[in-house]
Tab-separated table of C-alpha atoms and ligand atoms in Angstrom:
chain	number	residue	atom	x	y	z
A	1	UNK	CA	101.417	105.275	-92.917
A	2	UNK	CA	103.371	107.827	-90.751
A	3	UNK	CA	106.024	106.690	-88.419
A	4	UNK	CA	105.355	108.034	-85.167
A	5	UNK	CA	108.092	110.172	-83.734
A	6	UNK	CA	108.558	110.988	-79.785
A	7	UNK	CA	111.106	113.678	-79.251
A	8	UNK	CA	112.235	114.976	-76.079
A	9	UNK	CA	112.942	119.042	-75.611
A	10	UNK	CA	115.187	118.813	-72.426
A	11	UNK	CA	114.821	122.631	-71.808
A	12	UNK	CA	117.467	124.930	-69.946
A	13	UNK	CA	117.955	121.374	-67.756
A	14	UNK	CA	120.775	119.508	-66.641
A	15	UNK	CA	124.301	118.968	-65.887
A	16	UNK	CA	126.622	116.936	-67.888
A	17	UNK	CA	126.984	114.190	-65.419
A	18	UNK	CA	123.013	113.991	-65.450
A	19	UNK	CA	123.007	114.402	-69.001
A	20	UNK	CA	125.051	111.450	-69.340
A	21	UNK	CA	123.034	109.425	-66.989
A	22	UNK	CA	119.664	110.263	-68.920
A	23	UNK	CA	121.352	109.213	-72.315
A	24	UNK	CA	122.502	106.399	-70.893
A	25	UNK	CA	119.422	105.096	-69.063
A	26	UNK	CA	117.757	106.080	-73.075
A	27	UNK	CA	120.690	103.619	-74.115
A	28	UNK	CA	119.534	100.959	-72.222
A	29	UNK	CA	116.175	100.955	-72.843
A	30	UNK	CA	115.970	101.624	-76.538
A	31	UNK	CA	115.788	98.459	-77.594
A	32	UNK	CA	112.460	97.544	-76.170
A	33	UNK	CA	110.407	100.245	-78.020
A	34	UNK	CA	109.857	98.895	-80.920
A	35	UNK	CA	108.688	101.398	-84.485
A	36	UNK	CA	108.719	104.764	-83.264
A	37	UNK	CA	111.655	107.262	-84.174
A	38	UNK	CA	112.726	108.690	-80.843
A	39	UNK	CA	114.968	112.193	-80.671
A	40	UNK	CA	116.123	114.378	-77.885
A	41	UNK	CA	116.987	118.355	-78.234
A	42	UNK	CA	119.024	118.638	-75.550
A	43	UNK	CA	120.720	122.682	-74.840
A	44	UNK	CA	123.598	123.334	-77.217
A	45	UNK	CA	126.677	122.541	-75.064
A	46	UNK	CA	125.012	119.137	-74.268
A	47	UNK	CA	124.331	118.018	-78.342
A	48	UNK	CA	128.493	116.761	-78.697
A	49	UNK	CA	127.362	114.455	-75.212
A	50	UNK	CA	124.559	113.263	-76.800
A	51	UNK	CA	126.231	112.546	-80.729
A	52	UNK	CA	128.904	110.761	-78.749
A	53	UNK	CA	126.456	108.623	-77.078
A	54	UNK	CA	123.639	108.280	-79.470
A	55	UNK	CA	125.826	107.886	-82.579
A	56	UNK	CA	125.455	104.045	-82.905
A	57	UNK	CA	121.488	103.721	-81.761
A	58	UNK	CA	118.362	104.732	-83.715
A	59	UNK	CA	117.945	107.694	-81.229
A	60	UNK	CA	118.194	111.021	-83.271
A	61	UNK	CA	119.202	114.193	-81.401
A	62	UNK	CA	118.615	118.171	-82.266
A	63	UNK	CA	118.882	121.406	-81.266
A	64	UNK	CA	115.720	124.065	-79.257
A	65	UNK	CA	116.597	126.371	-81.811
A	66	UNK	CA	118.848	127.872	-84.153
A	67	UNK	CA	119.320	131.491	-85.616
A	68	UNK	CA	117.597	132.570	-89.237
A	69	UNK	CA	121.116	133.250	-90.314
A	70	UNK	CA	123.292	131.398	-92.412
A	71	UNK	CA	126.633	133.002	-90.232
A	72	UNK	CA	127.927	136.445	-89.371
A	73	UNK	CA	128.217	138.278	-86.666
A	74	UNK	CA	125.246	137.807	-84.521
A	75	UNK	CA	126.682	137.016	-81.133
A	76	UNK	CA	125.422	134.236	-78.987
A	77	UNK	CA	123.896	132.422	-82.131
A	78	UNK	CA	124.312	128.907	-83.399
A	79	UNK	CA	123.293	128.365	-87.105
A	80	UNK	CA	121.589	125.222	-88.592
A	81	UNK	CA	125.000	124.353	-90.512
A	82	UNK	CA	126.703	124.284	-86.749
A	83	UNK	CA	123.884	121.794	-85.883
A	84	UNK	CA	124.619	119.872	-88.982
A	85	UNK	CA	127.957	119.341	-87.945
A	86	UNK	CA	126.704	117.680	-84.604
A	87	UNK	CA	124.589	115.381	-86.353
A	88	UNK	CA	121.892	116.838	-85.627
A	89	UNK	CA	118.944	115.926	-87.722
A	90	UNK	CA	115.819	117.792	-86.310
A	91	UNK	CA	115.570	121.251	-84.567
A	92	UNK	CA	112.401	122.621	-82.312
A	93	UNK	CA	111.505	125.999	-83.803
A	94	UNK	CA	108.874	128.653	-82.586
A	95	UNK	CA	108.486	126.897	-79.251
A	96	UNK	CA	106.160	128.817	-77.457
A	97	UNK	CA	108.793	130.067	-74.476
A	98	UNK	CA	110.961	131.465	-77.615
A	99	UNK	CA	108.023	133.355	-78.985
A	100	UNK	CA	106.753	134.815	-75.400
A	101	UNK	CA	109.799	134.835	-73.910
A	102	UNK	CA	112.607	136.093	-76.383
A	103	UNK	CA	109.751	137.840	-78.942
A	104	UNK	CA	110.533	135.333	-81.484
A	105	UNK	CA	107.284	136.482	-83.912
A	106	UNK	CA	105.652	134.408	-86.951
A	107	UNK	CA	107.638	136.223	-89.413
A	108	UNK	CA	111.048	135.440	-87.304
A	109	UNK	CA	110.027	131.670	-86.913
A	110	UNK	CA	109.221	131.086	-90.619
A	111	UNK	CA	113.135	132.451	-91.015
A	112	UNK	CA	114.059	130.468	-89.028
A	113	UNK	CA	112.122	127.542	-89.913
A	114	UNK	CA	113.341	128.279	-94.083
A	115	UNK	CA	116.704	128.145	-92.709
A	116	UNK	CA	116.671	124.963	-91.055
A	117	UNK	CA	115.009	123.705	-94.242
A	118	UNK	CA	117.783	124.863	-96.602
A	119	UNK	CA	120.139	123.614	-94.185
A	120	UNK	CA	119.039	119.927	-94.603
A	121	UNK	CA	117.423	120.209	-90.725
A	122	UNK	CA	114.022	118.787	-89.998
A	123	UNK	CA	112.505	121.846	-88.003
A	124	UNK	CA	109.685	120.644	-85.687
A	125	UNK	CA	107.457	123.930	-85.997
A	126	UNK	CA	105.549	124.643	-83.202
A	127	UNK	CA	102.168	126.087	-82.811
A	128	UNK	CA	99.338	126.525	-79.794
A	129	UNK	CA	97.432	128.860	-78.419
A	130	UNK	CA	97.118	130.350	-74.986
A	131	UNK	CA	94.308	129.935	-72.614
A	132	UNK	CA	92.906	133.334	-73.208
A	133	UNK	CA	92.918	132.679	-77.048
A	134	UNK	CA	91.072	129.371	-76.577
A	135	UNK	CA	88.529	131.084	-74.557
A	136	UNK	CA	88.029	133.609	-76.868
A	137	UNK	CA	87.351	130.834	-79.656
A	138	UNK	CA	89.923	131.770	-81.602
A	139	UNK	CA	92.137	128.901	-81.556
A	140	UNK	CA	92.297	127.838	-85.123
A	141	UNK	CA	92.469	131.822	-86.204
A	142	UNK	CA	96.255	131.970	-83.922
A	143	UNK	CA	97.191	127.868	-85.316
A	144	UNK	CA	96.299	128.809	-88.373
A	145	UNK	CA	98.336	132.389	-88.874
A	146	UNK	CA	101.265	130.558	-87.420
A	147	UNK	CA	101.380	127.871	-90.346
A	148	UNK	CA	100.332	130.370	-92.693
A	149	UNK	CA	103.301	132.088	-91.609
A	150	UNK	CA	105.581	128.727	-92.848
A	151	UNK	CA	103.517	127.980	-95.783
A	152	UNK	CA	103.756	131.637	-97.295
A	153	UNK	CA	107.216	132.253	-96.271
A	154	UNK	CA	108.454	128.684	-97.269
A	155	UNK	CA	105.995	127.074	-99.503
A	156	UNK	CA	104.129	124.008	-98.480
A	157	UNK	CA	106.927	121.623	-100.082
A	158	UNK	CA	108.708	122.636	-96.912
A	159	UNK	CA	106.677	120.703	-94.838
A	160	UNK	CA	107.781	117.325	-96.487
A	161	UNK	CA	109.969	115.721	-93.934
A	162	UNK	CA	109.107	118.628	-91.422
A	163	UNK	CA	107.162	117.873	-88.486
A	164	UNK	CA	104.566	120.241	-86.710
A	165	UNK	CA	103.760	120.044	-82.997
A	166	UNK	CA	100.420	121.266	-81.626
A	167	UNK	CA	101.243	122.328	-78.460
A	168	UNK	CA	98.644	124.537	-76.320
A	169	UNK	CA	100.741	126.976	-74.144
A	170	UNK	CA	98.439	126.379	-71.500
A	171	UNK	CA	99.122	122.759	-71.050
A	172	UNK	CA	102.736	123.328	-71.819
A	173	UNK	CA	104.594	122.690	-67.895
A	174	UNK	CA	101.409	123.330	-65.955
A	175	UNK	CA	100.249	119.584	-65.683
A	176	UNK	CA	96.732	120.512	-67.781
A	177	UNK	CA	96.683	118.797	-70.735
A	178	UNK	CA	94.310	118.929	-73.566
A	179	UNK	CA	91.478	115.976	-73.970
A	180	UNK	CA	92.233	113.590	-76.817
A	181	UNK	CA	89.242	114.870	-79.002
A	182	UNK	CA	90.557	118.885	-78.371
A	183	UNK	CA	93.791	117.845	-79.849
A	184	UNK	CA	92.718	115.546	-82.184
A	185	UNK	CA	89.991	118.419	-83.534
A	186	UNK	CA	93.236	121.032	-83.821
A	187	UNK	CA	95.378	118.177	-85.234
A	188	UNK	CA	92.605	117.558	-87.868
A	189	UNK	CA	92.390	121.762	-88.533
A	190	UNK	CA	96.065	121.826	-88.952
A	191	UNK	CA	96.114	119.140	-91.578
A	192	UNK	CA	93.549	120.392	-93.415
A	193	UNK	CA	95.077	123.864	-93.594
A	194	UNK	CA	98.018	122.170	-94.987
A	195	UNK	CA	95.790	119.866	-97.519
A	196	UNK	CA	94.748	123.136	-98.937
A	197	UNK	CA	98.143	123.973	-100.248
A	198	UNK	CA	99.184	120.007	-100.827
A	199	UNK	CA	97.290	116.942	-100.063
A	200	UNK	CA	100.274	114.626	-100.680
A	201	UNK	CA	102.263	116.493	-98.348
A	202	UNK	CA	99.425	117.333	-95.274
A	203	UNK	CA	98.964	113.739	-95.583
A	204	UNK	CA	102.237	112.219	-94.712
A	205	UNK	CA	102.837	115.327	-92.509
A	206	UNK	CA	103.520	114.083	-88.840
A	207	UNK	CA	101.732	116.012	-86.133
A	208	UNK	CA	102.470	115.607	-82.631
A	209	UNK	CA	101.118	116.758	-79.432
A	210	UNK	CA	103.289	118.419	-76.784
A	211	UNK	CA	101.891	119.806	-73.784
A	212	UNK	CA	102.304	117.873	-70.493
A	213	UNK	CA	102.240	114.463	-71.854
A	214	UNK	CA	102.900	111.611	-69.362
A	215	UNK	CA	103.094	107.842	-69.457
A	216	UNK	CA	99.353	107.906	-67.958
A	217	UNK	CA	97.940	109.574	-70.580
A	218	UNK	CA	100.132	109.046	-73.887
A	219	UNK	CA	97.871	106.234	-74.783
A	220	UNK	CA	94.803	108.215	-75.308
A	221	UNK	CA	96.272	111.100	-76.986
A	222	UNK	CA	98.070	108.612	-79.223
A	223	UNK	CA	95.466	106.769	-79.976
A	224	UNK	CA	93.655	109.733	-82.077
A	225	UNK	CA	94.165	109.658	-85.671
A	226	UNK	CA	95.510	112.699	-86.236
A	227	UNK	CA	97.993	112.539	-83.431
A	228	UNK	CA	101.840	111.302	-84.735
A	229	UNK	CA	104.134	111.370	-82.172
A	230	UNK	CA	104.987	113.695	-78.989
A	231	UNK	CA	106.944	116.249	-78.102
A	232	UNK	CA	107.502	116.149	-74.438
A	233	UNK	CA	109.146	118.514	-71.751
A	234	UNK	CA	109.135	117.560	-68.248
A	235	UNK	CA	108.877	113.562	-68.889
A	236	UNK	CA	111.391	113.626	-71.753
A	237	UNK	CA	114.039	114.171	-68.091
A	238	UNK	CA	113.194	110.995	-67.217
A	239	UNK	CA	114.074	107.720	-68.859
A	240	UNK	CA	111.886	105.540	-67.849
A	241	UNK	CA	109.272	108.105	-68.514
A	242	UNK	CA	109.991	109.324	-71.733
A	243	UNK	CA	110.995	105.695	-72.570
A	244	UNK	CA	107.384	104.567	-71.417
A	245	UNK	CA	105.700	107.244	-73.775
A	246	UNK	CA	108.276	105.669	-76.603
A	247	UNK	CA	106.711	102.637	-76.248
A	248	UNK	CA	102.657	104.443	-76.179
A	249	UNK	CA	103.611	105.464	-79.659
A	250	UNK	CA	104.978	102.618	-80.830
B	1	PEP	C1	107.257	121.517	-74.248
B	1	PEP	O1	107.733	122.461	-73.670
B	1	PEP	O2	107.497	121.343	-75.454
B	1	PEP	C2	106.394	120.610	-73.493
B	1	PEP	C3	105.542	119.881	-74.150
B	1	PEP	O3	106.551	120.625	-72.133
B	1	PEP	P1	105.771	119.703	-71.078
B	1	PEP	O4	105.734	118.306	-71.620
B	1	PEP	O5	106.582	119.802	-69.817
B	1	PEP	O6	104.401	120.287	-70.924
């Protein structure tokens, strides 16, 4: 049985008064939501707010990204030990605005992804294709490179305790989001992919969907059996949002 997991990438957002006020209105409604682990990857500055605050509920926190590098000089990068030392337990890496935006390719996010991994981090690989891609057909060719990427680089023992979220860049922000059976048929492909290395592991592997999930239709895409958790942009700002998609996965 896999635990679900909800975790919330806050993005280049927020202040730290409004960071404080979204942790705390997390805080308060905690409590109600029951099984699911819940985590929030707020932007660097932010994590200390969010250790402080978080430190004595189940809500785990973690980092957008880190750098493939253990330490050096590589200006303007945080390493996974730095992230450690916040507490942090998971980290987002290969989110699709780091590989179109900042050219962060396969090879670069299964560095980064080992890293975390030796580190003691839980990286929460992302994968997803864009619109064009899916059009073309080729959806499971581009989901499938990008774990292949992991598994050679890494090994598929890496994936025990990792977590891998299918998120379409075309339902990423835009308010589109993929049908329950088109995520649970990618869901299915990327567990099998991961089957072929190790069973034991694709089987306890968690899987969520990220791509413009909402309280109005978490339940659905939950409900699939291939779908763990959620990782969630937009409504992860909100707590009573994010809070109500908690409780969908629980
Ligand atoms: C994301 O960027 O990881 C994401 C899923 O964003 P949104 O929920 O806003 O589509």
């Amino acid at each position: 049985m896999r635990q679900p997991l909800v975790a919330g990438n806050w993005k280049m957002n927020g202040s730290l008064n409004s960071v404080r006020e979204l942790l705390k209105g997390i805080k308060a409604g905690i409590g109600d939501v029951g099984p699911a682990e819940v985590a929030v990857c707020p932007p660097f500055v932010f994590i200390p707010e969010a250790q402080a605050q978080l430190a004595d509920t189940p809500v785990a926190w973690g980092g957008q990204n880190l750098s493939a590098e253990a330490g050096g000089a590589f200006t303007g990068e945080i390493a996974a030990s730095m992230l450690l030392d916040f507490g942090c337990r998971y980290v987002i890496v290969g989110h699709s605005e780091r590989r179109t935006l900042y050219g962060e390719d396969d090879a670069l996010v299964a560095r980064k992804f080992a890293a975390a991994r030796a580190a003691g981090l839980r990286p929460i690989l992302c994968v997803g294709e864009t619109l064009e891609e899916r059009q073309r057909g080729t959806t499971e060719d581009v989901v499938g490179r990008q774990l292949d990427a992991v598994l050679e680089l890494a090994g598929a023992a890496a994936l025990a305790d990792a977590v891998v979220a299918y998120e379409p860049v075309w339902a990423i922000g835009t308010g589109m989001t993929a049908t329950p059976q088109q995520a649970q048929d990618v869901h299915a492909f990327i567990r099998s992919r991961v089957a072929g290395h190790d069973p034991a592991v694709a089987d306890g592997l968690r899987i969520l969907y990220g791509g413009s999930m909402k309280p109005g239709n978490a339940v659905e895409l939950l409900a699939q059996a291939d779908i763990d958790g959620g990782l969630i942009g937009g409504a992860s700002l909100k707590a009573e949002d994010f809070l109500a998609i908690c409780k969908a996965a629980a």
